[in-house]
PDB file of C-alpha atoms in Angstrom:
ATOM      1  CA  MET Z 979     -10.841  28.246  -1.452  1.00 95.00           C
ATOM      2  CA  LYS Z 980      -8.475  27.174  -4.227  1.00 97.00           C
ATOM      3  CA  SER Z 981      -9.260  24.189  -6.420  1.00 98.00           C
ATOM      4  CA  ARG Z 982      -7.370  21.406  -8.166  1.00 98.00           C
ATOM      5  CA  ILE Z 983      -8.177  18.755 -10.754  1.00 98.00           C
ATOM      6  CA  LEU Z 984      -8.969  15.239  -9.540  1.00 98.00           C
ATOM      7  CA  GLY Z 985      -7.152  12.986 -11.983  1.00 97.00           C
ATOM      8  CA  LYS Z 986      -9.134  11.426 -14.823  1.00 97.00           C
ATOM      9  CA  THR Z 987     -12.407  12.856 -13.522  1.00 98.00           C
ATOM     10  CA  ALA Z 988     -11.308  16.320 -14.698  1.00 95.00           C
ATOM     11  CA  TRP Z 989     -13.407  17.689 -11.818  1.00 98.00           C
ATOM     12  CA  SER Z 990     -12.218  20.925 -10.297  1.00 98.00           C
ATOM     13  CA  ILE Z 991     -12.559  20.329  -6.555  1.00 98.00           C
ATOM     14  CA  SER Z 992     -11.549  22.242  -3.446  1.00 98.00           C
ATOM     15  CA  GLU Z 993      -8.011  21.476  -2.358  1.00 98.00           C
ATOM     16  CA  ILE Z 994      -9.309  21.131   1.192  1.00 98.00           C
ATOM     17  CA  GLY Z 995     -12.086  18.556   1.277  1.00 98.00           C
ATOM     18  CA  LEU Z 996     -14.201  17.211   4.111  1.00 98.00           C
ATOM     19  CA  GLY Z 997     -13.543  13.772   5.545  1.00 96.00           C
ATOM     20  CA  CYS Z 998     -16.810  12.418   6.923  1.00 97.00           C
ATOM     21  CA  TRP Z 999     -15.732   9.448   9.026  1.00 93.00           C
ATOM     22  CA  GLN Z1000     -16.654  11.443  12.140  1.00 94.00           C
ATOM     23  CA  LEU Z1001     -20.248  11.860  10.907  1.00 96.00           C
ATOM     24  CA  GLY Z1002     -20.685   8.154  11.631  1.00 95.00           C
ATOM     25  CA  ASN Z1003     -19.895   8.839  15.320  1.00 90.00           C
ATOM     26  CA  ASP Z1004     -16.580   6.992  15.046  1.00 84.00           C
ATOM     27  CA  PHE Z1005     -14.718   9.837  16.762  1.00 83.00           C
ATOM     28  CA  GLY Z1006     -17.221   9.971  19.598  1.00 86.00           C
ATOM     29  CA  PRO Z1007     -20.955  10.687  19.397  1.00 91.00           C
ATOM     30  CA  ILE Z1008     -22.249  13.822  17.698  1.00 93.00           C
ATOM     31  CA  GLU Z1009     -25.891  14.796  17.296  1.00 96.00           C
ATOM     32  CA  ASP Z1010     -27.608  15.307  13.932  1.00 96.00           C
ATOM     33  CA  LYS Z1011     -27.720  19.064  14.501  1.00 96.00           C
ATOM     34  CA  GLN Z1012     -23.957  19.195  14.996  1.00 96.00           C
ATOM     35  CA  ALA Z1013     -23.329  16.990  11.960  1.00 96.00           C
ATOM     36  CA  LEU Z1014     -25.448  19.270   9.787  1.00 96.00           C
ATOM     37  CA  ALA Z1015     -23.617  22.317  11.154  1.00 97.00           C
ATOM     38  CA  VAL Z1016     -20.308  20.763  10.028  1.00 97.00           C
ATOM     39  CA  LEU Z1017     -21.704  20.212   6.529  1.00 98.00           C
ATOM     40  CA  ASP Z1018     -23.083  23.766   6.436  1.00 97.00           C
ATOM     41  CA  ALA Z1019     -19.680  25.115   7.440  1.00 98.00           C
ATOM     42  CA  ALA Z1020     -18.072  23.155   4.597  1.00 98.00           C
ATOM     43  CA  LYS Z1021     -20.480  24.767   2.151  1.00 97.00           C
ATOM     44  CA  GLU Z1022     -19.719  28.227   3.511  1.00 97.00           C
ATOM     45  CA  GLN Z1023     -15.989  27.608   3.081  1.00 97.00           C
ATOM     46  CA  GLY Z1024     -16.400  26.486  -0.523  1.00 97.00           C
ATOM     47  CA  ILE Z1025     -15.476  22.868   0.175  1.00 98.00           C
ATOM     48  CA  SER Z1026     -16.685  20.923  -2.845  1.00 98.00           C
ATOM     49  CA  PHE Z1027     -15.446  17.400  -2.113  1.00 98.00           C
ATOM     50  CA  PHE Z1028     -16.754  15.135   0.664  1.00 98.00           C
ATOM     51  CA  ASP Z1029     -15.432  11.660   1.440  1.00 98.00           C
ATOM     52  CA  THR Z1030     -17.472   9.029   3.272  1.00 98.00           C
ATOM     53  CA  ALA Z1031     -17.963   5.240   3.373  1.00 98.00           C
ATOM     54  CA  ASP Z1032     -20.746   2.728   3.893  1.00 98.00           C
ATOM     55  CA  VAL Z1033     -19.207   1.501   7.156  1.00 97.00           C
ATOM     56  CA  TYR Z1034     -18.916   4.911   8.823  1.00 96.00           C
ATOM     57  CA  GLY Z1035     -21.494   4.473  11.540  1.00 95.00           C
ATOM     58  CA  ALA Z1036     -23.001   1.535   9.598  1.00 96.00           C
ATOM     59  CA  GLY Z1037     -24.275   3.971   6.965  1.00 97.00           C
ATOM     60  CA  LEU Z1038     -25.002   6.908   9.296  1.00 97.00           C
ATOM     61  CA  SER Z1039     -22.422   9.181   7.662  1.00 98.00           C
ATOM     62  CA  GLU Z1040     -23.899   8.585   4.199  1.00 98.00           C
ATOM     63  CA  GLU Z1041     -27.442   9.049   5.510  1.00 98.00           C
ATOM     64  CA  ARG Z1042     -26.587  12.387   7.096  1.00 98.00           C
ATOM     65  CA  ILE Z1043     -24.928  13.608   3.915  1.00 98.00           C
ATOM     66  CA  GLY Z1044     -27.911  12.409   1.881  1.00 98.00           C
ATOM     67  CA  ARG Z1045     -30.398  14.275   4.072  1.00 97.00           C
ATOM     68  CA  TRP Z1046     -28.266  17.400   3.899  1.00 97.00           C
ATOM     69  CA  LEU Z1047     -27.959  17.222   0.107  1.00 97.00           C
ATOM     70  CA  LYS Z1048     -31.739  17.166  -0.277  1.00 96.00           C
ATOM     71  CA  GLN Z1049     -32.108  20.569   1.341  1.00 94.00           C
ATOM     72  CA  SER Z1050     -28.893  22.179   0.115  1.00 93.00           C
ATOM     73  CA  SER Z1051     -28.232  24.259  -2.972  1.00 91.00           C
ATOM     74  CA  TRP Z1052     -24.549  23.297  -2.699  1.00 91.00           C
ATOM     75  CA  GLN Z1053     -23.821  20.067  -4.551  1.00 92.00           C
ATOM     76  CA  PRO Z1054     -20.282  18.910  -3.827  1.00 97.00           C
ATOM     77  CA  LYS Z1055     -18.780  15.814  -5.354  1.00 98.00           C
ATOM     78  CA  ILE Z1056     -19.315  12.897  -2.984  1.00 98.00           C
ATOM     79  CA  ALA Z1057     -16.832  10.045  -2.777  1.00 98.00           C
ATOM     80  CA  THR Z1058     -17.797   6.901  -0.909  1.00 98.00           C
ATOM     81  CA  LYS Z1059     -16.149   3.533  -0.414  1.00 98.00           C
ATOM     82  CA  VAL Z1060     -16.965  -0.141  -0.697  1.00 98.00           C
ATOM     83  CA  GLY Z1061     -15.336  -3.284   0.622  1.00 98.00           C
ATOM     84  CA  ARG Z1062     -15.260  -3.235   4.408  1.00 97.00           C
ATOM     85  CA  ASN Z1063     -18.805  -4.084   5.436  1.00 96.00           C
ATOM     86  CA  GLY Z1064     -19.577  -7.436   7.018  1.00 95.00           C
ATOM     87  CA  GLU Z1065     -21.092  -8.844   3.847  1.00 96.00           C
ATOM     88  CA  LEU Z1066     -17.763  -8.524   2.057  1.00 98.00           C
ATOM     89  CA  TYR Z1067     -14.905  -8.270   4.529  1.00 97.00           C
ATOM     90  CA  PRO Z1068     -12.710 -10.257   4.961  1.00 95.00           C
ATOM     91  CA  ASP Z1069     -13.438 -13.099   2.536  1.00 95.00           C
ATOM     92  CA  GLY Z1070     -16.942 -12.669   1.102  1.00 97.00           C
ATOM     93  CA  TYR Z1071     -16.107 -10.627  -1.977  1.00 98.00           C
ATOM     94  CA  THR Z1072     -18.379 -11.279  -4.944  1.00 98.00           C
ATOM     95  CA  LYS Z1073     -19.428  -9.012  -7.775  1.00 98.00           C
ATOM     96  CA  VAL Z1074     -23.091  -9.269  -6.756  1.00 98.00           C
ATOM     97  CA  LYS Z1075     -22.386  -8.247  -3.153  1.00 98.00           C
ATOM     98  CA  MET Z1076     -20.157  -5.382  -4.242  1.00 98.00           C
ATOM     99  CA  LYS Z1077     -22.902  -4.065  -6.501  1.00 98.00           C
ATOM    100  CA  GLN Z1078     -25.497  -4.379  -3.752  1.00 98.00           C
ATOM    101  CA  SER Z1079     -23.252  -2.449  -1.365  1.00 98.00           C
ATOM    102  CA  LEU Z1080     -22.820   0.367  -3.874  1.00 98.00           C
ATOM    103  CA  GLN Z1081     -26.543   0.470  -4.582  1.00 98.00           C
ATOM    104  CA  ALA Z1082     -27.204   0.768  -0.848  1.00 98.00           C
ATOM    105  CA  SER Z1083     -24.743   3.670  -0.638  1.00 98.00           C
ATOM    106  CA  ALA Z1084     -26.480   5.424  -3.530  1.00 98.00           C
ATOM    107  CA  LYS Z1085     -29.829   5.016  -1.780  1.00 98.00           C
ATOM    108  CA  ARG Z1086     -28.523   6.448   1.488  1.00 98.00           C
ATOM    109  CA  LEU Z1087     -26.949   9.386  -0.350  1.00 98.00           C
ATOM    110  CA  GLY Z1088     -30.132   9.928  -2.355  1.00 97.00           C
ATOM    111  CA  VAL Z1089     -28.507   9.630  -5.788  1.00 97.00           C
ATOM    112  CA  GLU Z1090     -28.910   7.322  -8.758  1.00 97.00           C
ATOM    113  CA  THR Z1091     -25.240   7.418  -9.747  1.00 98.00           C
ATOM    114  CA  LEU Z1092     -22.332   7.668  -7.325  1.00 98.00           C
ATOM    115  CA  ASN Z1093     -19.796  10.349  -8.220  1.00 98.00           C
ATOM    116  CA  LEU Z1094     -16.759   8.374  -7.061  1.00 98.00           C
ATOM    117  CA  ALA Z1095     -16.645   4.896  -5.523  1.00 98.00           C
ATOM    118  CA  GLN Z1096     -13.404   3.705  -3.967  1.00 98.00           C
ATOM    119  CA  LEU Z1097     -12.257   0.277  -2.921  1.00 98.00           C
ATOM    120  CA  HIS Z1098     -11.986   0.523   0.844  1.00 98.00           C
ATOM    121  CA  CYS Z1099      -8.704  -0.966   2.013  1.00 97.00           C
ATOM    122  CA  VAL Z1100      -9.681  -4.442   0.856  1.00 98.00           C
ATOM    123  CA  PRO Z1101      -7.384  -7.292   1.936  1.00 97.00           C
ATOM    124  CA  ARG Z1102      -4.156  -7.431  -0.001  1.00 97.00           C
ATOM    125  CA  GLU Z1103      -4.826 -10.848  -1.463  1.00 97.00           C
ATOM    126  CA  VAL Z1104      -8.240  -9.694  -2.697  1.00 97.00           C
ATOM    127  CA  LEU Z1105      -6.809  -6.538  -4.247  1.00 98.00           C
ATOM    128  CA  PHE Z1106      -3.878  -8.253  -5.932  1.00 97.00           C
ATOM    129  CA  ALA Z1107      -6.158 -10.908  -7.447  1.00 95.00           C
ATOM    130  CA  GLY Z1108      -7.441  -8.068  -9.629  1.00 89.00           C
ATOM    131  CA  ASP Z1109     -11.117  -9.023  -9.841  1.00 96.00           C
ATOM    132  CA  VAL Z1110     -12.413  -6.167  -7.675  1.00 98.00           C
ATOM    133  CA  LEU Z1111     -10.893  -3.525  -9.940  1.00 98.00           C
ATOM    134  CA  ALA Z1112     -12.429  -5.203 -12.986  1.00 97.00           C
ATOM    135  CA  TRP Z1113     -15.808  -5.221 -11.228  1.00 98.00           C
ATOM    136  CA  MET Z1114     -15.518  -1.503 -10.541  1.00 98.00           C
ATOM    137  CA  GLU Z1115     -14.924  -0.848 -14.234  1.00 98.00           C
ATOM    138  CA  ASP Z1116     -18.038  -2.889 -15.035  1.00 98.00           C
ATOM    139  CA  PHE Z1117     -20.090  -0.856 -12.535  1.00 98.00           C
ATOM    140  CA  GLN Z1118     -18.824   2.286 -14.216  1.00 98.00           C
ATOM    141  CA  GLN Z1119     -19.922   1.039 -17.620  1.00 98.00           C
ATOM    142  CA  GLU Z1120     -23.334   0.168 -16.179  1.00 98.00           C
ATOM    143  CA  GLY Z1121     -23.777   3.724 -14.918  1.00 98.00           C
ATOM    144  CA  LEU Z1122     -23.848   2.889 -11.210  1.00 98.00           C
ATOM    145  CA  ILE Z1123     -20.704   4.992 -10.656  1.00 98.00           C
ATOM    146  CA  GLU Z1124     -19.173   7.823 -12.628  1.00 98.00           C
ATOM    147  CA  TYR Z1125     -15.578   7.075 -11.640  1.00 98.00           C
ATOM    148  CA  PHE Z1126     -13.753   4.664  -9.387  1.00 98.00           C
ATOM    149  CA  GLY Z1127     -10.650   4.753  -7.270  1.00 98.00           C
ATOM    150  CA  ALA Z1128      -9.011   2.915  -4.409  1.00 98.00           C
ATOM    151  CA  SER Z1129      -8.253   3.723  -0.815  1.00 98.00           C
ATOM    152  CA  VAL Z1130      -5.174   1.784   0.265  1.00 98.00           C
ATOM    153  CA  GLU Z1131      -2.899   1.374   3.262  1.00 96.00           C
ATOM    154  CA  MET Z1132       0.441   0.496   1.656  1.00 97.00           C
ATOM    155  CA  ILE Z1133       2.421   2.073  -1.152  1.00 98.00           C
ATOM    156  CA  ASP Z1134       2.822  -1.247  -2.971  1.00 98.00           C
ATOM    157  CA  GLU Z1135      -0.983  -1.525  -3.063  1.00 98.00           C
ATOM    158  CA  ALA Z1136      -1.198   1.950  -4.555  1.00 98.00           C
ATOM    159  CA  LEU Z1137       1.410   1.087  -7.188  1.00 98.00           C
ATOM    160  CA  PHE Z1138      -0.569  -2.009  -8.136  1.00 98.00           C
ATOM    161  CA  CYS Z1139      -3.793  -0.020  -8.524  1.00 98.00           C
ATOM    162  CA  CYS Z1140      -2.034   2.466 -10.783  1.00 97.00           C
ATOM    163  CA  GLN Z1141      -1.683  -0.223 -13.421  1.00 96.00           C
ATOM    164  CA  HIS Z1142      -5.438  -0.193 -14.047  1.00 97.00           C
ATOM    165  CA  ASP Z1143      -6.066   2.196 -16.935  1.00 96.00           C
ATOM    166  CA  LYS Z1144      -9.466   3.400 -15.704  1.00 97.00           C
ATOM    167  CA  LEU Z1145      -8.450   4.173 -12.125  1.00 98.00           C
ATOM    168  CA  ALA Z1146      -9.302   7.821 -11.482  1.00 98.00           C
ATOM    169  CA  SER Z1147      -8.018   8.347  -7.951  1.00 98.00           C
ATOM    170  CA  LEU Z1148      -5.999   6.988  -5.074  1.00 98.00           C
ATOM    171  CA  GLN Z1149      -6.661   7.721  -1.436  1.00 98.00           C
ATOM    172  CA  VAL Z1150      -3.514   7.350   0.631  1.00 98.00           C
ATOM    173  CA  LEU Z1151      -2.094   7.911   4.091  1.00 97.00           C
ATOM    174  CA  PHE Z1152       0.148  10.909   3.655  1.00 98.00           C
ATOM    175  CA  ASN Z1153       1.361  13.567   6.066  1.00 98.00           C
ATOM    176  CA  LEU Z1154       4.450  15.043   7.712  1.00 98.00           C
ATOM    177  CA  PHE Z1155       4.860  11.759   9.581  1.00 98.00           C
ATOM    178  CA  ARG Z1156       4.402   9.562   6.479  1.00 98.00           C
ATOM    179  CA  GLN Z1157       6.296  11.004   3.525  1.00 98.00           C
ATOM    180  CA  ASP Z1158       7.428   8.040   1.411  1.00 98.00           C
ATOM    181  CA  ALA Z1159       4.783   8.538  -1.299  1.00 98.00           C
ATOM    182  CA  VAL Z1160       6.631  11.625  -2.553  1.00 98.00           C
ATOM    183  CA  ASP Z1161       9.422   9.574  -4.091  1.00 97.00           C
ATOM    184  CA  GLU Z1162       7.842   6.131  -4.430  1.00 97.00           C
ATOM    185  CA  LEU Z1163       4.324   6.855  -5.727  1.00 98.00           C
ATOM    186  CA  PHE Z1164       3.830  10.410  -6.926  1.00 98.00           C
ATOM    187  CA  PRO Z1165       5.937  10.189 -10.106  1.00 98.00           C
ATOM    188  CA  LEU Z1166       3.697   7.330 -11.289  1.00 98.00           C
ATOM    189  CA  VAL Z1167       0.390   9.044 -10.498  1.00 98.00           C
ATOM    190  CA  SER Z1168       1.591  12.039 -12.512  1.00 97.00           C
ATOM    191  CA  GLU Z1169       2.329   9.778 -15.462  1.00 98.00           C
ATOM    192  CA  LYS Z1170      -1.030   7.987 -15.185  1.00 98.00           C
ATOM    193  CA  ASN Z1171      -3.164  11.095 -14.477  1.00 98.00           C
ATOM    194  CA  ILE Z1172      -4.463   9.688 -11.199  1.00 98.00           C
ATOM    195  CA  GLY Z1173      -5.793  12.073  -8.571  1.00 98.00           C
ATOM    196  CA  VAL Z1174      -4.411  11.823  -5.041  1.00 98.00           C
ATOM    197  CA  ILE Z1175      -6.796  12.152  -2.096  1.00 98.00           C
ATOM    198  CA  VAL Z1176      -4.935  12.532   1.177  1.00 98.00           C
ATOM    199  CA  ARG Z1177      -6.436  11.052   4.325  1.00 96.00           C
ATOM    200  CA  LEU Z1178      -5.194  11.380   7.910  1.00 95.00           C
ATOM    201  CA  PRO Z1179      -3.385  14.633   7.053  1.00 95.00           C
ATOM    202  CA  LEU Z1180      -3.030  15.409  10.755  1.00 95.00           C
ATOM    203  CA  ALA Z1181      -2.243  11.836  11.856  1.00 96.00           C
ATOM    204  CA  SER Z1182      -5.537  11.397  13.756  1.00 94.00           C
ATOM    205  CA  GLY Z1183      -5.076  14.767  15.418  1.00 93.00           C
ATOM    206  CA  LEU Z1184      -1.468  14.396  16.535  1.00 96.00           C
ATOM    207  CA  LEU Z1185      -0.351  17.135  14.166  1.00 96.00           C
ATOM    208  CA  THR Z1186      -2.857  19.658  15.496  1.00 94.00           C
ATOM    209  CA  GLY Z1187      -0.432  20.182  18.361  1.00 94.00           C
ATOM    210  CA  LYS Z1188      -3.339  20.144  20.816  1.00 94.00           C
ATOM    211  CA  MET Z1189      -2.893  16.649  22.247  1.00 95.00           C
ATOM    212  CA  PHE Z1190      -0.799  15.636  25.221  1.00 95.00           C
ATOM    213  CA  LYS Z1191       0.233  12.522  27.087  1.00 96.00           C
ATOM    214  CA  GLY Z1192      -2.710  11.201  29.066  1.00 94.00           C
ATOM    215  CA  TYR Z1193      -5.223  12.724  26.626  1.00 94.00           C
ATOM    216  CA  GLN Z1194      -8.552  10.931  27.037  1.00 94.00           C
ATOM    217  CA  PHE Z1195     -10.671   9.837  24.080  1.00 93.00           C
ATOM    218  CA  ASP Z1196     -14.300   8.706  24.177  1.00 91.00           C
ATOM    219  CA  GLU Z1197     -14.651   4.927  24.271  1.00 92.00           C
ATOM    220  CA  SER Z1198     -16.470   5.022  20.916  1.00 89.00           C
ATOM    221  CA  ASP Z1199     -13.545   6.905  19.346  1.00 91.00           C
ATOM    222  CA  HIS Z1200     -11.201   4.703  17.297  1.00 91.00           C
ATOM    223  CA  ARG Z1201      -8.300   6.624  18.813  1.00 94.00           C
ATOM    224  CA  HIS Z1202      -9.249   4.988  22.104  1.00 94.00           C
ATOM    225  CA  TYR Z1203      -9.827   1.408  20.993  1.00 94.00           C
ATOM    226  CA  ASN Z1204      -7.550   1.102  17.959  1.00 95.00           C
ATOM    227  CA  LYS Z1205      -4.399   2.915  19.074  1.00 93.00           C
ATOM    228  CA  ASP Z1206      -2.495  -0.376  18.857  1.00 94.00           C
ATOM    229  CA  GLY Z1207      -4.378  -1.816  15.870  1.00 95.00           C
ATOM    230  CA  VAL Z1208      -6.796  -4.043  17.800  1.00 94.00           C
ATOM    231  CA  ALA Z1209      -9.844  -3.282  15.622  1.00 93.00           C
ATOM    232  CA  PHE Z1210      -8.292  -2.537  12.214  1.00 93.00           C
ATOM    233  CA  HIS Z1211      -4.998  -1.579  10.619  1.00 95.00           C
ATOM    234  CA  VAL Z1212      -2.750   0.149  13.130  1.00 96.00           C
ATOM    235  CA  GLY Z1213      -1.642   2.750  10.580  1.00 95.00           C
ATOM    236  CA  GLU Z1214      -5.150   4.238  10.459  1.00 94.00           C
ATOM    237  CA  THR Z1215      -4.785   5.560  14.019  1.00 95.00           C
ATOM    238  CA  PHE Z1216      -2.056   8.049  14.878  1.00 96.00           C
ATOM    239  CA  ASN Z1217      -0.284   7.033  11.683  1.00 95.00           C
ATOM    240  CA  GLY Z1218       0.794   3.782  13.336  1.00 96.00           C
ATOM    241  CA  ILE Z1219       2.974   5.654  15.833  1.00 97.00           C
ATOM    242  CA  PRO Z1220       2.601   4.862  19.558  1.00 97.00           C
ATOM    243  CA  PHE Z1221       0.662   7.798  20.993  1.00 97.00           C
ATOM    244  CA  ASP Z1222       3.149   8.986  23.631  1.00 97.00           C
ATOM    245  CA  GLN Z1223       6.005   8.743  21.157  1.00 97.00           C
ATOM    246  CA  GLY Z1224       3.932  10.713  18.671  1.00 97.00           C
ATOM    247  CA  ILE Z1225       3.454  13.498  21.214  1.00 97.00           C
ATOM    248  CA  ASP Z1226       7.223  13.674  21.719  1.00 98.00           C
ATOM    249  CA  LEU Z1227       7.812  13.837  17.969  1.00 98.00           C
ATOM    250  CA  VAL Z1228       5.262  16.618  17.521  1.00 97.00           C
ATOM    251  CA  GLU Z1229       6.903  18.660  20.264  1.00 97.00           C
ATOM    252  CA  GLU Z1230      10.302  18.149  18.674  1.00 97.00           C
ATOM    253  CA  VAL Z1231       9.254  19.107  15.160  1.00 97.00           C
ATOM    254  CA  SER Z1232       7.246  22.091  16.461  1.00 97.00           C
ATOM    255  CA  ALA Z1233      10.412  23.460  18.046  1.00 96.00           C
ATOM    256  CA  MET Z1234      12.035  23.501  14.590  1.00 94.00           C
ATOM    257  CA  LEU Z1235       9.405  25.766  13.029  1.00 96.00           C
ATOM    258  CA  PRO Z1236       9.635  29.532  12.571  1.00 92.00           C
ATOM    259  CA  GLU Z1237       7.813  31.416  15.326  1.00 90.00           C
ATOM    260  CA  ASP Z1238       4.894  32.420  13.085  1.00 89.00           C
ATOM    261  CA  HIS Z1239       4.271  28.839  11.849  1.00 93.00           C
ATOM    262  CA  SER Z1240       1.882  26.561  13.764  1.00 94.00           C
ATOM    263  CA  ILE Z1241       2.311  22.817  13.418  1.00 96.00           C
ATOM    264  CA  LEU Z1242      -1.249  22.469  12.072  1.00 95.00           C
ATOM    265  CA  ASP Z1243      -0.680  25.057   9.345  1.00 95.00           C
ATOM    266  CA  VAL Z1244       2.666  23.555   8.393  1.00 97.00           C
ATOM    267  CA  ALA Z1245       1.210  20.038   8.309  1.00 97.00           C
ATOM    268  CA  LEU Z1246      -1.548  21.015   5.882  1.00 96.00           C
ATOM    269  CA  ARG Z1247       0.575  23.389   3.785  1.00 97.00           C
ATOM    270  CA  TRP Z1248       3.317  20.767   3.453  1.00 98.00           C
ATOM    271  CA  ILE Z1249       0.803  18.416   1.841  1.00 98.00           C
ATOM    272  CA  LEU Z1250      -0.544  21.122  -0.479  1.00 98.00           C
ATOM    273  CA  ASP Z1251       3.002  21.874  -1.589  1.00 98.00           C
ATOM    274  CA  GLN Z1252       3.012  18.476  -3.333  1.00 98.00           C
ATOM    275  CA  PRO Z1253       1.592  19.178  -6.822  1.00 97.00           C
ATOM    276  CA  GLN Z1254       0.293  15.629  -7.244  1.00 98.00           C
ATOM    277  CA  VAL Z1255      -2.151  16.065  -4.362  1.00 98.00           C
ATOM    278  CA  SER Z1256      -5.678  16.864  -5.532  1.00 98.00           C
ATOM    279  CA  THR Z1257      -7.363  17.336  -2.180  1.00 98.00           C
ATOM    280  CA  ILE Z1258      -6.935  16.795   1.549  1.00 98.00           C
ATOM    281  CA  ILE Z1259      -9.914  15.226   3.300  1.00 97.00           C
ATOM    282  CA  ALA Z1260      -9.642  16.779   6.727  1.00 92.00           C
ATOM    283  CA  GLY Z1261     -12.157  15.597   9.285  1.00 91.00           C
ATOM    284  CA  ALA Z1262     -13.982  17.929  11.662  1.00 93.00           C
ATOM    285  CA  THR Z1263     -16.549  17.478  14.409  1.00 94.00           C
ATOM    286  CA  ARG Z1264     -17.228  21.208  14.850  1.00 95.00           C
ATOM    287  CA  PRO Z1265     -17.788  24.047  12.367  1.00 97.00           C
ATOM    288  CA  GLU Z1266     -14.814  26.001  13.692  1.00 97.00           C
ATOM    289  CA  GLN Z1267     -12.549  23.068  12.807  1.00 95.00           C
ATOM    290  CA  VAL Z1268     -13.862  23.125   9.235  1.00 96.00           C
ATOM    291  CA  ILE Z1269     -13.077  26.829   9.023  1.00 97.00           C
ATOM    292  CA  ARG Z1270      -9.625  26.337  10.509  1.00 94.00           C
ATOM    293  CA  ASN Z1271      -8.753  23.557   8.073  1.00 94.00           C
ATOM    294  CA  ALA Z1272     -10.051  25.518   5.082  1.00 96.00           C
ATOM    295  CA  GLN Z1273      -7.691  28.400   5.872  1.00 95.00           C
ATOM    296  CA  ALA Z1274      -4.743  26.243   4.803  1.00 94.00           C
ATOM    297  CA  SER Z1275      -5.736  26.913   1.204  1.00 95.00           C
ATOM    298  CA  LEU Z1276      -4.745  30.544   1.699  1.00 95.00           C
ATOM    299  CA  LEU Z1277      -1.282  29.892   3.126  1.00 95.00           C
ATOM    300  CA  GLU Z1278       1.913  30.604   1.249  1.00 96.00           C
ATOM    301  CA  PRO Z1279       4.073  27.605   0.243  1.00 97.00           C
ATOM    302  CA  LEU Z1280       6.728  26.558   2.730  1.00 97.00           C
ATOM    303  CA  SER Z1281      10.333  27.472   2.054  1.00 96.00           C
ATOM    304  CA  THR Z1282      12.724  25.039   0.398  1.00 97.00           C
ATOM    305  CA  GLU Z1283      14.827  25.123   3.551  1.00 97.00           C
ATOM    306  CA  LEU Z1284      11.899  24.130   5.765  1.00 97.00           C
ATOM    307  CA  HIS Z1285      10.933  21.334   3.377  1.00 98.00           C
ATOM    308  CA  HIS Z1286      14.457  19.977   3.642  1.00 98.00           C
ATOM    309  CA  LYS Z1287      14.394  20.125   7.441  1.00 98.00           C
ATOM    310  CA  LEU Z1288      11.033  18.351   7.601  1.00 98.00           C
ATOM    311  CA  LYS Z1289      12.172  15.572   5.292  1.00 98.00           C
ATOM    312  CA  THR Z1290      15.359  15.054   7.264  1.00 98.00           C
ATOM    313  CA  PHE Z1291      13.423  14.952  10.525  1.00 98.00           C
ATOM    314  CA  TYR Z1292      11.051  12.355   9.069  1.00 98.00           C
ATOM    315  CA  LEU Z1293      13.829  10.109   7.840  1.00 98.00           C
ATOM    316  CA  GLN Z1294      15.910  10.370  10.999  1.00 98.00           C
ATOM    317  CA  LYS Z1295      13.249  10.428  13.716  1.00 97.00           C
ATOM    318  CA  VAL Z1296       9.792   9.399  12.534  1.00 98.00           C
ATOM    319  CA  ARG Z1297       9.940   6.684   9.913  1.00 98.00           C
ATOM    320  CA  GLN Z1298      11.246   3.962  12.191  1.00 97.00           C
ATOM    321  CA  ALA Z1299       8.416   4.612  14.680  1.00 97.00           C
ATOM    322  CA  ILE Z1300       5.639   3.709  12.221  1.00 97.00           C
ATOM    323  CA  ARG Z1301       4.038   0.332  12.854  1.00 97.00           C
ATOM    324  CA  GLY Z1302       2.188  -1.752  10.277  1.00 95.00           C
ATOM    325  CA  GLY Z1303       4.325  -0.985   7.254  1.00 95.00           C
ATOM    326  CA  ILE Z1304       4.397   1.946   4.824  1.00 95.00           C
TER     327      ILE Z1304
END
């Protein structure tokens, strides 16, 4: 597993991380034994960065990670998030409640100080008011968190966060089917020394190439109940692209690839070819998926010609299909 530096933290972390949304049973139910097997597989693959949140399974994801950390010799950096639980979202944001939420996360994870705490897609008006970022800096000075970042949905939100001098990281939607950050955001993060954490690298599984029209998801899976943005932002599920249209796009782009290139490998390698990216938080519900994702770190960079084809395809075919803004 290769490593990269995460912005102002100066941490050397695995370039393939582990997204832990699924450990809260938000992609369908998984048992504790299976969740622990996923975490064990991450350790075996040298994955040293995990990303979770207090609302993943109402704290279940954090609790499972915390229990695992107690019995593990492997101590990855753990990033969590704050700002979407019912005490805060959508209009109950206070400094006291934010601190209490972070303290609860630390307790579930079994730590005194959180490695990295990220604002969790807070409402635009709350973010742009600026108070929440100032509070995060205060929590850092108090020793509750080592570093802070922001997880955002829109590029303009990311650009706003970049103006805060202490911001260590940005978590963004970024993949073959959402490429705008390359030109609009990445030059600024380079200038500001802000780490980029990529979420939804496979567009909720679309870019694995294993889905098909009529594919059935468990009712507890957000890909079942949020495919049109009913529960939360539409862009967080299938990249904001209508599912059937997404399947068509995957088939079309797959046909463009060299014979020895799978769409999953290309999707992950394309992200790693962007030097501003610090890590990809790829989710997995089974150990073999962790292993498969980790292998992307060993792949050779894509050719300049293929990069050009993929950008052209995005601009001509994909971008206009994304709902919810970019």
